[in-house]
């Protein structure tokens, strides 16, 4: 019993140290260097840091490290509900909002994109920079290596197959898979039985 209390105190001290180091890196070298540092901290320190800088993360979440963040000065564009799991090596583009409701599972190596920008390409004259939020509704499951593009809403209790490319909204209680993702079947009967 006594050992567990010491472990919690040591974890708290380590989290404060990681937060301080992140702040120092932001101040000295900028946001990109600081966000690279986030890939080296454990999941407890990661959650503490992103919450400190504005992310809204609910209770009883399991958020693995490393996570990769893009286009964020603060983390206020990230909202995660209660009882969620986010796997290792998930890439979050926070140019616009990413909202993850309660009881969502996002498997490893998933990519969530909230913007497009052609940069210096001549295509930028045709395709102007654009950003749109992504919403993942309650109870959804995102398979490993899936890619979710800007403006997409993933429906309640829906399943996104591994390696899927989701470029349009997914209805509630729906399984999709493929590139681009297409309807496979309803999940409503699976949940009700």
Short mmCIF file of N, CA and C in Angstrom, two decimals:
data_model
loop_
_atom_site.label_atom_id
_atom_site.label_comp_id
_atom_site.label_asym_id
_atom_site.label_seq_id
_atom_site.Cartn_x
_atom_site.Cartn_y
_atom_site.Cartn_z
N UNK A 1 0.82 -1.20 0.00
CA UNK A 1 0.00 0.00 0.00
C UNK A 1 0.86 1.26 0.00
N UNK A 2 1.87 1.26 0.86
CA UNK A 2 2.73 2.42 0.97
C UNK A 2 3.47 2.68 -0.34
N UNK A 3 3.92 1.57 -1.00
CA UNK A 3 4.65 1.71 -2.26
C UNK A 3 3.82 2.38 -3.34
N UNK A 4 2.52 2.11 -3.38
CA UNK A 4 1.64 2.69 -4.39
C UNK A 4 1.56 4.20 -4.23
N UNK A 5 1.51 4.69 -2.98
CA UNK A 5 1.48 6.14 -2.75
C UNK A 5 2.75 6.82 -3.21
N UNK A 6 3.88 6.19 -2.99
CA UNK A 6 5.16 6.75 -3.45
C UNK A 6 5.21 6.77 -4.97
N UNK A 7 4.71 5.70 -5.59
CA UNK A 7 4.69 5.63 -7.06
C UNK A 7 3.86 6.78 -7.64
N UNK A 8 2.70 7.05 -7.05
CA UNK A 8 1.85 8.16 -7.54
C UNK A 8 2.56 9.50 -7.40
N UNK A 9 3.27 9.69 -6.28
CA UNK A 9 4.00 10.94 -6.07
C UNK A 9 5.14 11.09 -7.08
N UNK A 10 5.86 10.00 -7.32
CA UNK A 10 6.94 10.05 -8.31
C UNK A 10 6.40 10.33 -9.71
N UNK A 11 5.27 9.70 -10.05
CA UNK A 11 4.66 9.96 -11.36
C UNK A 11 4.26 11.43 -11.49
N UNK A 12 3.67 11.99 -10.42
CA UNK A 12 3.28 13.40 -10.42
C UNK A 12 4.50 14.29 -10.63
N UNK A 13 5.58 14.03 -9.93
CA UNK A 13 6.81 14.83 -10.07
C UNK A 13 7.35 14.71 -11.49
N UNK A 14 7.35 13.50 -12.04
CA UNK A 14 7.83 13.30 -13.41
C UNK A 14 6.96 14.06 -14.41
N UNK A 15 5.64 14.03 -14.22
CA UNK A 15 4.74 14.76 -15.12
C UNK A 15 5.01 16.25 -15.07
N UNK A 16 5.25 16.80 -13.88
CA UNK A 16 5.57 18.22 -13.74
C UNK A 16 6.89 18.54 -14.44
N UNK A 17 7.87 17.65 -14.29
CA UNK A 17 9.16 17.83 -14.98
C UNK A 17 8.95 17.86 -16.50
N UNK A 18 8.17 16.92 -17.04
CA UNK A 18 7.92 16.88 -18.49
C UNK A 18 7.19 18.13 -18.96
N UNK A 19 6.23 18.62 -18.17
CA UNK A 19 5.52 19.84 -18.52
C UNK A 19 6.47 21.03 -18.54
N UNK A 20 7.33 21.12 -17.54
CA UNK A 20 8.32 22.21 -17.50
C UNK A 20 9.25 22.14 -18.71
N UNK A 21 9.72 20.95 -19.04
CA UNK A 21 10.63 20.79 -20.19
C UNK A 21 9.92 21.18 -21.49
N UNK A 22 8.65 20.79 -21.62
CA UNK A 22 7.87 21.16 -22.80
C UNK A 22 7.75 22.68 -22.91
N UNK A 23 7.42 23.34 -21.79
CA UNK A 23 7.32 24.81 -21.78
C UNK A 23 8.63 25.45 -22.20
N UNK A 24 9.73 24.94 -21.67
CA UNK A 24 11.05 25.48 -21.99
C UNK A 24 11.37 25.30 -23.46
N UNK A 25 11.09 24.13 -24.01
CA UNK A 25 11.33 23.90 -25.43
C UNK A 25 10.48 24.81 -26.30
N UNK A 26 9.23 25.03 -25.92
CA UNK A 26 8.36 25.97 -26.66
C UNK A 26 8.95 27.36 -26.67
N UNK A 27 9.42 27.78 -25.51
CA UNK A 27 9.97 29.13 -25.36
C UNK A 27 11.28 29.29 -26.15
N UNK A 28 12.17 28.31 -26.05
CA UNK A 28 13.49 28.43 -26.67
C UNK A 28 13.51 28.09 -28.16
N UNK A 29 12.76 27.05 -28.54
CA UNK A 29 12.89 26.53 -29.90
C UNK A 29 11.61 26.53 -30.72
N UNK A 30 10.48 26.85 -30.11
CA UNK A 30 9.24 26.92 -30.86
C UNK A 30 8.37 25.68 -30.72
N UNK A 31 7.18 25.81 -31.23
CA UNK A 31 6.15 24.79 -31.06
C UNK A 31 6.49 23.46 -31.73
N UNK A 32 7.11 23.50 -32.91
CA UNK A 32 7.40 22.25 -33.62
C UNK A 32 8.39 21.38 -32.85
N UNK A 33 9.43 22.00 -32.31
CA UNK A 33 10.41 21.25 -31.51
C UNK A 33 9.75 20.72 -30.25
N UNK A 34 8.94 21.55 -29.61
CA UNK A 34 8.25 21.11 -28.39
C UNK A 34 7.32 19.95 -28.68
N UNK A 35 6.59 20.01 -29.80
CA UNK A 35 5.67 18.92 -30.14
C UNK A 35 6.43 17.64 -30.50
N UNK A 36 7.64 17.77 -31.03
CA UNK A 36 8.47 16.58 -31.26
C UNK A 36 8.83 15.92 -29.93
N UNK A 37 9.07 16.73 -28.92
CA UNK A 37 9.36 16.21 -27.59
C UNK A 37 8.18 15.38 -27.06
N UNK A 38 6.96 15.76 -27.41
CA UNK A 38 5.78 15.02 -26.95
C UNK A 38 5.81 13.55 -27.36
N UNK A 39 6.52 13.23 -28.44
CA UNK A 39 6.58 11.84 -28.89
C UNK A 39 7.48 11.00 -27.99
N UNK A 40 8.21 11.63 -27.07
CA UNK A 40 9.15 10.90 -26.22
C UNK A 40 8.64 10.70 -24.79
N UNK A 41 7.56 11.37 -24.41
CA UNK A 41 7.08 11.27 -23.03
C UNK A 41 6.09 10.12 -22.90
N UNK A 42 5.88 9.65 -21.67
CA UNK A 42 4.91 8.57 -21.47
C UNK A 42 3.49 9.13 -21.56
N UNK A 43 2.51 8.22 -21.56
CA UNK A 43 1.13 8.63 -21.80
C UNK A 43 0.57 9.52 -20.70
N UNK A 44 1.05 9.39 -19.48
CA UNK A 44 0.54 10.21 -18.38
C UNK A 44 1.02 11.66 -18.52
N UNK A 45 2.29 11.82 -18.84
CA UNK A 45 2.83 13.16 -19.05
C UNK A 45 2.20 13.81 -20.29
N UNK A 46 2.00 13.01 -21.34
CA UNK A 46 1.39 13.52 -22.56
C UNK A 46 0.02 14.13 -22.27
N UNK A 47 -0.82 13.40 -21.54
CA UNK A 47 -2.16 13.90 -21.22
C UNK A 47 -2.07 15.17 -20.37
N UNK A 48 -1.18 15.19 -19.40
CA UNK A 48 -1.03 16.38 -18.56
C UNK A 48 -0.65 17.60 -19.39
N UNK A 49 0.29 17.44 -20.31
CA UNK A 49 0.76 18.56 -21.13
C UNK A 49 -0.34 19.07 -22.05
N UNK A 50 -1.00 18.18 -22.79
CA UNK A 50 -2.01 18.66 -23.75
C UNK A 50 -3.21 19.26 -23.03
N UNK A 51 -3.55 18.73 -21.84
CA UNK A 51 -4.64 19.34 -21.06
C UNK A 51 -4.23 20.73 -20.57
N UNK A 52 -3.00 20.87 -20.14
CA UNK A 52 -2.50 22.16 -19.68
C UNK A 52 -2.61 23.22 -20.78
N UNK A 53 -2.37 22.80 -22.03
CA UNK A 53 -2.43 23.73 -23.16
C UNK A 53 -3.78 23.74 -23.88
N UNK A 54 -4.84 23.30 -23.20
CA UNK A 54 -6.18 23.56 -23.71
C UNK A 54 -6.99 22.39 -24.20
N UNK A 55 -6.43 21.19 -24.31
CA UNK A 55 -7.23 20.04 -24.74
C UNK A 55 -8.25 19.70 -23.66
N UNK A 56 -9.39 19.24 -24.10
CA UNK A 56 -10.44 18.80 -23.18
C UNK A 56 -10.47 17.28 -23.24
N UNK A 57 -10.03 16.63 -22.16
CA UNK A 57 -9.96 15.18 -22.12
C UNK A 57 -10.77 14.69 -20.94
N UNK A 58 -11.72 13.80 -21.22
CA UNK A 58 -12.62 13.29 -20.19
C UNK A 58 -11.94 12.31 -19.25
N UNK A 59 -12.74 11.71 -18.41
CA UNK A 59 -12.21 10.79 -17.41
C UNK A 59 -12.06 9.37 -17.96
N UNK A 60 -11.17 8.62 -17.33
CA UNK A 60 -10.97 7.21 -17.61
C UNK A 60 -10.57 6.95 -19.07
N UNK A 61 -9.76 7.84 -19.64
CA UNK A 61 -9.27 7.65 -21.01
C UNK A 61 -7.91 6.97 -20.99
N UNK A 62 -7.66 6.16 -21.98
CA UNK A 62 -6.38 5.51 -22.17
C UNK A 62 -5.80 6.07 -23.47
N UNK A 63 -4.89 7.01 -23.34
CA UNK A 63 -4.31 7.67 -24.51
C UNK A 63 -2.83 7.28 -24.55
N UNK A 64 -2.49 6.48 -25.53
CA UNK A 64 -1.13 5.94 -25.62
C UNK A 64 -0.16 6.97 -26.19
N UNK A 65 1.09 6.73 -25.93
CA UNK A 65 2.16 7.56 -26.47
C UNK A 65 3.02 6.66 -27.34
N UNK A 66 3.55 7.16 -28.45
CA UNK A 66 3.51 8.55 -28.89
C UNK A 66 2.24 8.88 -29.67
N UNK A 67 1.87 10.16 -29.60
CA UNK A 67 0.88 10.76 -30.49
C UNK A 67 1.60 11.83 -31.29
N UNK A 68 1.12 12.09 -32.49
CA UNK A 68 1.73 13.11 -33.34
C UNK A 68 0.71 14.21 -33.58
N UNK A 69 1.12 15.44 -33.31
CA UNK A 69 0.25 16.60 -33.47
C UNK A 69 0.78 17.49 -34.58
N UNK A 70 -0.14 18.01 -35.38
CA UNK A 70 0.23 18.87 -36.51
C UNK A 70 -0.67 20.10 -36.48
N UNK A 71 -0.12 21.25 -36.83
CA UNK A 71 -0.89 22.49 -36.94
C UNK A 71 -1.53 22.91 -35.62
N UNK A 72 -0.80 22.86 -34.55
CA UNK A 72 -1.40 23.30 -33.29
C UNK A 72 -0.41 24.13 -32.49
N UNK A 73 -0.88 25.27 -32.06
CA UNK A 73 -0.12 26.09 -31.13
C UNK A 73 -0.61 25.83 -29.73
N UNK A 74 -1.89 25.63 -29.62
CA UNK A 74 -2.51 25.17 -28.38
C UNK A 74 -3.30 23.93 -28.75
N UNK A 75 -3.77 23.24 -27.77
CA UNK A 75 -4.46 21.99 -28.03
C UNK A 75 -5.96 22.13 -27.83
N UNK A 76 -6.47 23.35 -27.85
CA UNK A 76 -7.89 23.58 -27.60
C UNK A 76 -8.79 23.05 -28.72
N UNK A 77 -8.23 22.70 -29.87
CA UNK A 77 -9.03 22.11 -30.95
C UNK A 77 -9.26 20.61 -30.75
N UNK A 78 -8.78 20.06 -29.63
CA UNK A 78 -8.94 18.64 -29.36
C UNK A 78 -9.88 18.43 -28.17
N UNK A 79 -10.96 17.69 -28.41
CA UNK A 79 -11.89 17.32 -27.34
C UNK A 79 -12.06 15.81 -27.36
N UNK A 80 -11.79 15.18 -26.21
CA UNK A 80 -11.94 13.73 -26.07
C UNK A 80 -12.90 13.48 -24.92
N UNK A 81 -13.91 12.67 -25.16
CA UNK A 81 -14.91 12.36 -24.14
C UNK A 81 -14.39 11.38 -23.09
N UNK A 82 -15.31 10.81 -22.33
CA UNK A 82 -14.97 9.86 -21.28
C UNK A 82 -14.78 8.45 -21.86
N UNK A 83 -13.96 7.65 -21.17
CA UNK A 83 -13.80 6.22 -21.48
C UNK A 83 -13.36 5.95 -22.91
N UNK A 84 -12.44 6.77 -23.42
CA UNK A 84 -11.94 6.59 -24.79
C UNK A 84 -10.57 5.93 -24.78
N UNK A 85 -10.24 5.29 -25.89
CA UNK A 85 -8.90 4.73 -26.10
C UNK A 85 -8.36 5.30 -27.40
N UNK A 86 -7.15 5.85 -27.33
CA UNK A 86 -6.44 6.31 -28.52
C UNK A 86 -5.12 5.56 -28.54
N UNK A 87 -4.90 4.79 -29.59
CA UNK A 87 -3.72 3.93 -29.69
C UNK A 87 -2.45 4.67 -30.04
N UNK A 88 -1.37 3.92 -30.08
CA UNK A 88 -0.04 4.47 -30.37
C UNK A 88 0.02 5.02 -31.80
N UNK A 89 0.83 6.05 -31.95
CA UNK A 89 1.20 6.62 -33.26
C UNK A 89 0.01 7.18 -34.03
N UNK A 90 -1.00 7.66 -33.33
CA UNK A 90 -2.12 8.34 -33.99
C UNK A 90 -1.67 9.76 -34.35
N UNK A 91 -2.04 10.21 -35.55
CA UNK A 91 -1.66 11.52 -36.07
C UNK A 91 -2.90 12.42 -36.06
N UNK A 92 -2.83 13.53 -35.34
CA UNK A 92 -3.97 14.44 -35.21
C UNK A 92 -3.60 15.80 -35.79
N UNK A 93 -4.29 16.19 -36.84
CA UNK A 93 -4.13 17.51 -37.46
C UNK A 93 -5.12 18.45 -36.78
N UNK A 94 -4.61 19.37 -35.99
CA UNK A 94 -5.49 20.25 -35.21
C UNK A 94 -5.66 21.63 -35.82
N UNK A 95 -5.59 21.74 -37.13
CA UNK A 95 -5.88 23.02 -37.78
C UNK A 95 -7.31 23.43 -37.46
N UNK A 96 -8.24 22.46 -37.46
CA UNK A 96 -9.63 22.68 -37.05
C UNK A 96 -9.93 21.69 -35.93
N UNK A 97 -11.15 21.69 -35.44
CA UNK A 97 -11.52 20.89 -34.29
C UNK A 97 -11.60 19.39 -34.62
N UNK A 98 -11.12 18.59 -33.67
CA UNK A 98 -11.36 17.15 -33.67
C UNK A 98 -12.11 16.87 -32.38
N UNK A 99 -13.34 16.37 -32.53
CA UNK A 99 -14.16 16.04 -31.37
C UNK A 99 -14.39 14.53 -31.34
N UNK A 100 -13.99 13.92 -30.24
CA UNK A 100 -14.13 12.48 -30.03
C UNK A 100 -15.07 12.31 -28.84
N UNK A 101 -16.25 11.78 -29.09
CA UNK A 101 -17.23 11.63 -28.02
C UNK A 101 -16.90 10.43 -27.13
N UNK A 102 -17.77 10.12 -26.18
CA UNK A 102 -17.54 9.07 -25.19
C UNK A 102 -17.43 7.68 -25.81
N UNK A 103 -16.64 6.81 -25.15
CA UNK A 103 -16.54 5.39 -25.47
C UNK A 103 -16.08 5.11 -26.89
N UNK A 104 -15.19 5.93 -27.40
CA UNK A 104 -14.64 5.76 -28.75
C UNK A 104 -13.29 5.05 -28.65
N UNK A 105 -13.02 4.16 -29.60
CA UNK A 105 -11.71 3.53 -29.73
C UNK A 105 -11.11 3.94 -31.07
N UNK A 106 -9.90 4.50 -31.00
CA UNK A 106 -9.15 4.85 -32.20
C UNK A 106 -7.87 4.02 -32.17
N UNK A 107 -7.75 3.09 -33.11
CA UNK A 107 -6.62 2.17 -33.11
C UNK A 107 -5.35 2.83 -33.62
N UNK A 108 -4.24 2.13 -33.41
CA UNK A 108 -2.91 2.64 -33.74
C UNK A 108 -2.78 3.07 -35.19
N UNK A 109 -1.93 4.07 -35.38
CA UNK A 109 -1.56 4.60 -36.70
C UNK A 109 -2.70 5.25 -37.47
N UNK A 110 -3.79 5.57 -36.81
CA UNK A 110 -4.88 6.29 -37.48
C UNK A 110 -4.43 7.72 -37.75
N UNK A 111 -4.89 8.27 -38.88
CA UNK A 111 -4.59 9.65 -39.27
C UNK A 111 -5.91 10.40 -39.37
N UNK A 112 -5.99 11.54 -38.68
CA UNK A 112 -7.18 12.39 -38.76
C UNK A 112 -6.75 13.76 -39.28
N UNK A 113 -7.26 14.12 -40.45
CA UNK A 113 -6.86 15.35 -41.14
C UNK A 113 -8.02 16.35 -41.10
N UNK A 114 -7.73 17.61 -40.75
CA UNK A 114 -8.79 18.63 -40.71
C UNK A 114 -8.57 19.75 -41.72
N UNK A 115 -7.59 19.61 -42.60
CA UNK A 115 -7.37 20.69 -43.57
C UNK A 115 -6.73 20.16 -44.85
N UNK A 116 -6.78 20.99 -45.88
CA UNK A 116 -6.00 20.75 -47.09
C UNK A 116 -5.31 22.06 -47.45
N UNK A 117 -4.11 21.95 -47.96
CA UNK A 117 -3.34 23.13 -48.36
C UNK A 117 -2.33 22.67 -49.40
N UNK A 118 -2.46 23.17 -50.61
CA UNK A 118 -1.58 22.77 -51.70
C UNK A 118 -0.22 23.45 -51.63
N UNK A 119 -0.05 24.34 -50.68
CA UNK A 119 1.25 24.99 -50.50
C UNK A 119 1.64 25.83 -51.70
N UNK A 120 2.83 25.58 -52.20
CA UNK A 120 3.37 26.38 -53.32
C UNK A 120 3.08 25.78 -54.68
N UNK A 121 2.36 24.71 -54.70
CA UNK A 121 2.01 24.07 -55.96
C UNK A 121 1.10 24.98 -56.78
N UNK A 122 1.19 24.96 -58.11
CA UNK A 122 0.26 25.72 -58.94
C UNK A 122 -1.21 25.31 -58.69
N UNK A 123 -1.42 24.12 -58.14
CA UNK A 123 -2.77 23.68 -57.82
C UNK A 123 -3.44 24.55 -56.76
N UNK A 124 -2.63 25.31 -56.02
CA UNK A 124 -3.20 26.16 -54.97
C UNK A 124 -4.09 27.27 -55.56
N UNK A 125 -3.95 27.54 -56.86
CA UNK A 125 -4.84 28.51 -57.50
C UNK A 125 -6.24 27.93 -57.71
N UNK A 126 -6.32 26.62 -57.81
CA UNK A 126 -7.59 25.94 -58.00
C UNK A 126 -8.18 25.50 -56.66
N UNK A 127 -7.32 24.91 -55.83
CA UNK A 127 -7.75 24.37 -54.54
C UNK A 127 -7.19 25.23 -53.42
N UNK A 128 -8.01 26.17 -52.98
CA UNK A 128 -7.61 27.08 -51.91
C UNK A 128 -7.47 26.34 -50.58
N UNK A 129 -6.65 26.85 -49.66
CA UNK A 129 -6.58 26.24 -48.33
C UNK A 129 -7.97 26.18 -47.69
N UNK A 130 -8.22 25.07 -47.02
CA UNK A 130 -9.54 24.82 -46.46
C UNK A 130 -9.38 23.99 -45.20
N UNK A 131 -10.19 24.29 -44.19
CA UNK A 131 -10.18 23.51 -42.96
C UNK A 131 -11.62 23.23 -42.53
N UNK A 132 -11.86 22.00 -42.07
CA UNK A 132 -13.19 21.61 -41.58
C UNK A 132 -12.99 20.65 -40.41
N UNK A 133 -13.90 20.70 -39.42
CA UNK A 133 -13.76 19.83 -38.24
C UNK A 133 -14.09 18.38 -38.54
N UNK A 134 -13.61 17.50 -37.67
CA UNK A 134 -13.93 16.08 -37.71
C UNK A 134 -14.65 15.73 -36.41
N UNK A 135 -15.74 14.97 -36.52
CA UNK A 135 -16.51 14.54 -35.36
C UNK A 135 -16.59 13.01 -35.37
N UNK A 136 -16.20 12.41 -34.25
CA UNK A 136 -16.32 10.96 -34.09
C UNK A 136 -17.31 10.74 -32.95
N UNK A 137 -18.47 10.20 -33.29
CA UNK A 137 -19.56 10.09 -32.32
C UNK A 137 -19.37 8.91 -31.38
N UNK A 138 -20.18 8.94 -30.33
CA UNK A 138 -20.12 7.99 -29.22
C UNK A 138 -20.11 6.53 -29.68
N UNK A 139 -19.20 5.75 -29.09
CA UNK A 139 -19.17 4.31 -29.31
C UNK A 139 -18.55 3.86 -30.62
N UNK A 140 -17.99 4.78 -31.40
CA UNK A 140 -17.40 4.40 -32.69
C UNK A 140 -16.07 3.67 -32.48
N UNK A 141 -15.73 2.84 -33.45
CA UNK A 141 -14.46 2.12 -33.45
C UNK A 141 -13.75 2.40 -34.76
N UNK A 142 -12.50 2.87 -34.66
CA UNK A 142 -11.69 3.17 -35.85
C UNK A 142 -10.56 2.14 -35.90
N UNK A 143 -10.50 1.35 -36.96
CA UNK A 143 -9.48 0.31 -37.10
C UNK A 143 -8.10 0.88 -37.37
N UNK A 144 -7.09 0.06 -37.19
CA UNK A 144 -5.69 0.46 -37.36
C UNK A 144 -5.43 1.00 -38.77
N UNK A 145 -4.62 2.03 -38.83
CA UNK A 145 -4.15 2.62 -40.09
C UNK A 145 -5.24 3.30 -40.91
N UNK A 146 -6.39 3.57 -40.32
CA UNK A 146 -7.45 4.27 -41.05
C UNK A 146 -7.06 5.74 -41.22
N UNK A 147 -7.58 6.36 -42.27
CA UNK A 147 -7.39 7.79 -42.51
C UNK A 147 -8.76 8.43 -42.61
N UNK A 148 -8.97 9.48 -41.81
CA UNK A 148 -10.24 10.22 -41.81
C UNK A 148 -9.94 11.63 -42.30
N UNK A 149 -10.62 12.03 -43.36
CA UNK A 149 -10.36 13.33 -43.97
C UNK A 149 -11.24 14.42 -43.38
N UNK A 150 -10.90 15.66 -43.66
CA UNK A 150 -11.56 16.84 -43.08
C UNK A 150 -13.06 16.85 -43.38
N UNK A 151 -13.81 17.38 -42.41
CA UNK A 151 -15.24 17.55 -42.57
C UNK A 151 -16.07 16.31 -42.36
N UNK A 152 -15.44 15.19 -42.02
CA UNK A 152 -16.16 13.91 -41.89
C UNK A 152 -16.74 13.76 -40.49
N UNK A 153 -17.94 13.20 -40.43
CA UNK A 153 -18.56 12.78 -39.17
C UNK A 153 -18.67 11.26 -39.20
N UNK A 154 -18.12 10.63 -38.16
CA UNK A 154 -18.22 9.18 -38.00
C UNK A 154 -19.39 8.93 -37.06
N UNK A 155 -20.37 8.17 -37.49
CA UNK A 155 -21.61 7.98 -36.74
C UNK A 155 -21.46 7.17 -35.47
N UNK A 156 -22.48 7.27 -34.65
CA UNK A 156 -22.55 6.56 -33.37
C UNK A 156 -22.46 5.05 -33.59
N UNK A 157 -21.61 4.40 -32.79
CA UNK A 157 -21.45 2.93 -32.81
C UNK A 157 -21.15 2.40 -34.20
N UNK A 158 -20.42 3.17 -34.99
CA UNK A 158 -20.03 2.71 -36.31
C UNK A 158 -18.63 2.09 -36.23
N UNK A 159 -18.29 1.31 -37.25
CA UNK A 159 -16.99 0.65 -37.32
C UNK A 159 -16.31 1.07 -38.61
N UNK A 160 -15.07 1.53 -38.48
CA UNK A 160 -14.25 1.87 -39.64
C UNK A 160 -13.19 0.77 -39.75
N UNK A 161 -13.18 0.06 -40.86
CA UNK A 161 -12.24 -1.04 -41.03
C UNK A 161 -10.80 -0.56 -41.09
N UNK A 162 -9.88 -1.46 -40.77
CA UNK A 162 -8.45 -1.16 -40.84
C UNK A 162 -8.08 -0.73 -42.25
N UNK A 163 -7.19 0.25 -42.34
CA UNK A 163 -6.67 0.78 -43.60
C UNK A 163 -7.71 1.52 -44.46
N UNK A 164 -8.87 1.81 -43.90
CA UNK A 164 -9.91 2.51 -44.67
C UNK A 164 -9.54 3.97 -44.88
N UNK A 165 -10.01 4.54 -45.99
CA UNK A 165 -9.90 5.97 -46.26
C UNK A 165 -11.32 6.53 -46.21
N UNK A 166 -11.61 7.31 -45.16
CA UNK A 166 -12.96 7.82 -44.96
C UNK A 166 -13.00 9.26 -45.47
N UNK A 167 -13.67 9.46 -46.60
CA UNK A 167 -13.74 10.79 -47.21
C UNK A 167 -15.15 11.36 -47.23
N UNK A 168 -16.10 10.65 -46.60
CA UNK A 168 -17.46 11.17 -46.48
C UNK A 168 -18.07 10.67 -45.18
N UNK A 169 -19.16 11.28 -44.76
CA UNK A 169 -19.78 10.94 -43.49
C UNK A 169 -20.19 9.47 -43.44
N UNK A 170 -20.12 8.91 -42.22
CA UNK A 170 -20.54 7.53 -41.98
C UNK A 170 -21.75 7.59 -41.07
N UNK A 171 -22.84 6.96 -41.47
CA UNK A 171 -24.08 6.96 -40.69
C UNK A 171 -23.88 6.22 -39.36
N UNK A 172 -24.78 6.50 -38.41
CA UNK A 172 -24.80 5.76 -37.14
C UNK A 172 -24.98 4.27 -37.43
N UNK A 173 -24.39 3.43 -36.58
CA UNK A 173 -24.56 1.97 -36.64
C UNK A 173 -24.23 1.40 -38.02
N UNK A 174 -23.08 1.81 -38.55
CA UNK A 174 -22.69 1.38 -39.89
C UNK A 174 -21.24 0.92 -39.89
N UNK A 175 -20.96 -0.17 -40.60
CA UNK A 175 -19.59 -0.62 -40.82
C UNK A 175 -19.18 -0.25 -42.23
N UNK A 176 -18.00 0.39 -42.34
CA UNK A 176 -17.45 0.73 -43.65
C UNK A 176 -16.01 0.23 -43.71
N UNK A 177 -15.53 0.00 -44.93
CA UNK A 177 -14.14 -0.42 -45.13
C UNK A 177 -13.75 -0.12 -46.56
N UNK A 178 -12.44 -0.07 -46.81
CA UNK A 178 -11.93 0.09 -48.17
C UNK A 178 -11.39 1.48 -48.43
N UNK A 179 -10.89 1.62 -49.68
CA UNK A 179 -10.32 2.89 -50.14
C UNK A 179 -10.98 3.26 -51.46
N UNK A 180 -11.88 4.24 -51.48
CA UNK A 180 -12.45 4.93 -50.33
C UNK A 180 -13.42 4.00 -49.58
N UNK A 181 -13.71 4.36 -48.32
CA UNK A 181 -14.56 3.52 -47.48
C UNK A 181 -15.97 3.42 -48.06
N UNK A 182 -16.49 2.20 -48.06
CA UNK A 182 -17.84 1.94 -48.57
C UNK A 182 -18.62 1.12 -47.54
N UNK A 183 -19.93 1.20 -47.62
CA UNK A 183 -20.83 0.49 -46.71
C UNK A 183 -20.59 -1.02 -46.78
N UNK A 184 -20.47 -1.64 -45.60
CA UNK A 184 -20.36 -3.11 -45.52
C UNK A 184 -21.64 -3.69 -44.95
N UNK A 185 -22.05 -3.21 -43.76
CA UNK A 185 -23.29 -3.67 -43.15
C UNK A 185 -23.66 -2.78 -41.99
N UNK A 186 -24.86 -2.97 -41.49
CA UNK A 186 -25.33 -2.25 -40.31
C UNK A 186 -24.77 -2.93 -39.06
N UNK A 187 -24.45 -2.14 -38.04
CA UNK A 187 -23.98 -2.70 -36.76
C UNK A 187 -25.08 -2.67 -35.71
N UNK A 188 -26.24 -2.18 -36.05
CA UNK A 188 -27.32 -2.03 -35.07
C UNK A 188 -27.71 -3.38 -34.48
N UNK A 189 -27.88 -4.40 -35.35
CA UNK A 189 -28.27 -5.71 -34.87
C UNK A 189 -27.21 -6.32 -33.98
N UNK A 190 -25.95 -6.07 -34.29
CA UNK A 190 -24.85 -6.61 -33.48
C UNK A 190 -24.90 -6.07 -32.05
N UNK A 191 -25.22 -4.79 -31.91
CA UNK A 191 -25.24 -4.14 -30.59
C UNK A 191 -26.49 -4.55 -29.81
N UNK A 192 -27.62 -4.67 -30.48
CA UNK A 192 -28.87 -4.97 -29.81
C UNK A 192 -28.95 -6.42 -29.33
N UNK A 193 -28.18 -7.33 -29.94
CA UNK A 193 -28.23 -8.76 -29.55
C UNK A 193 -27.21 -9.09 -28.50
#
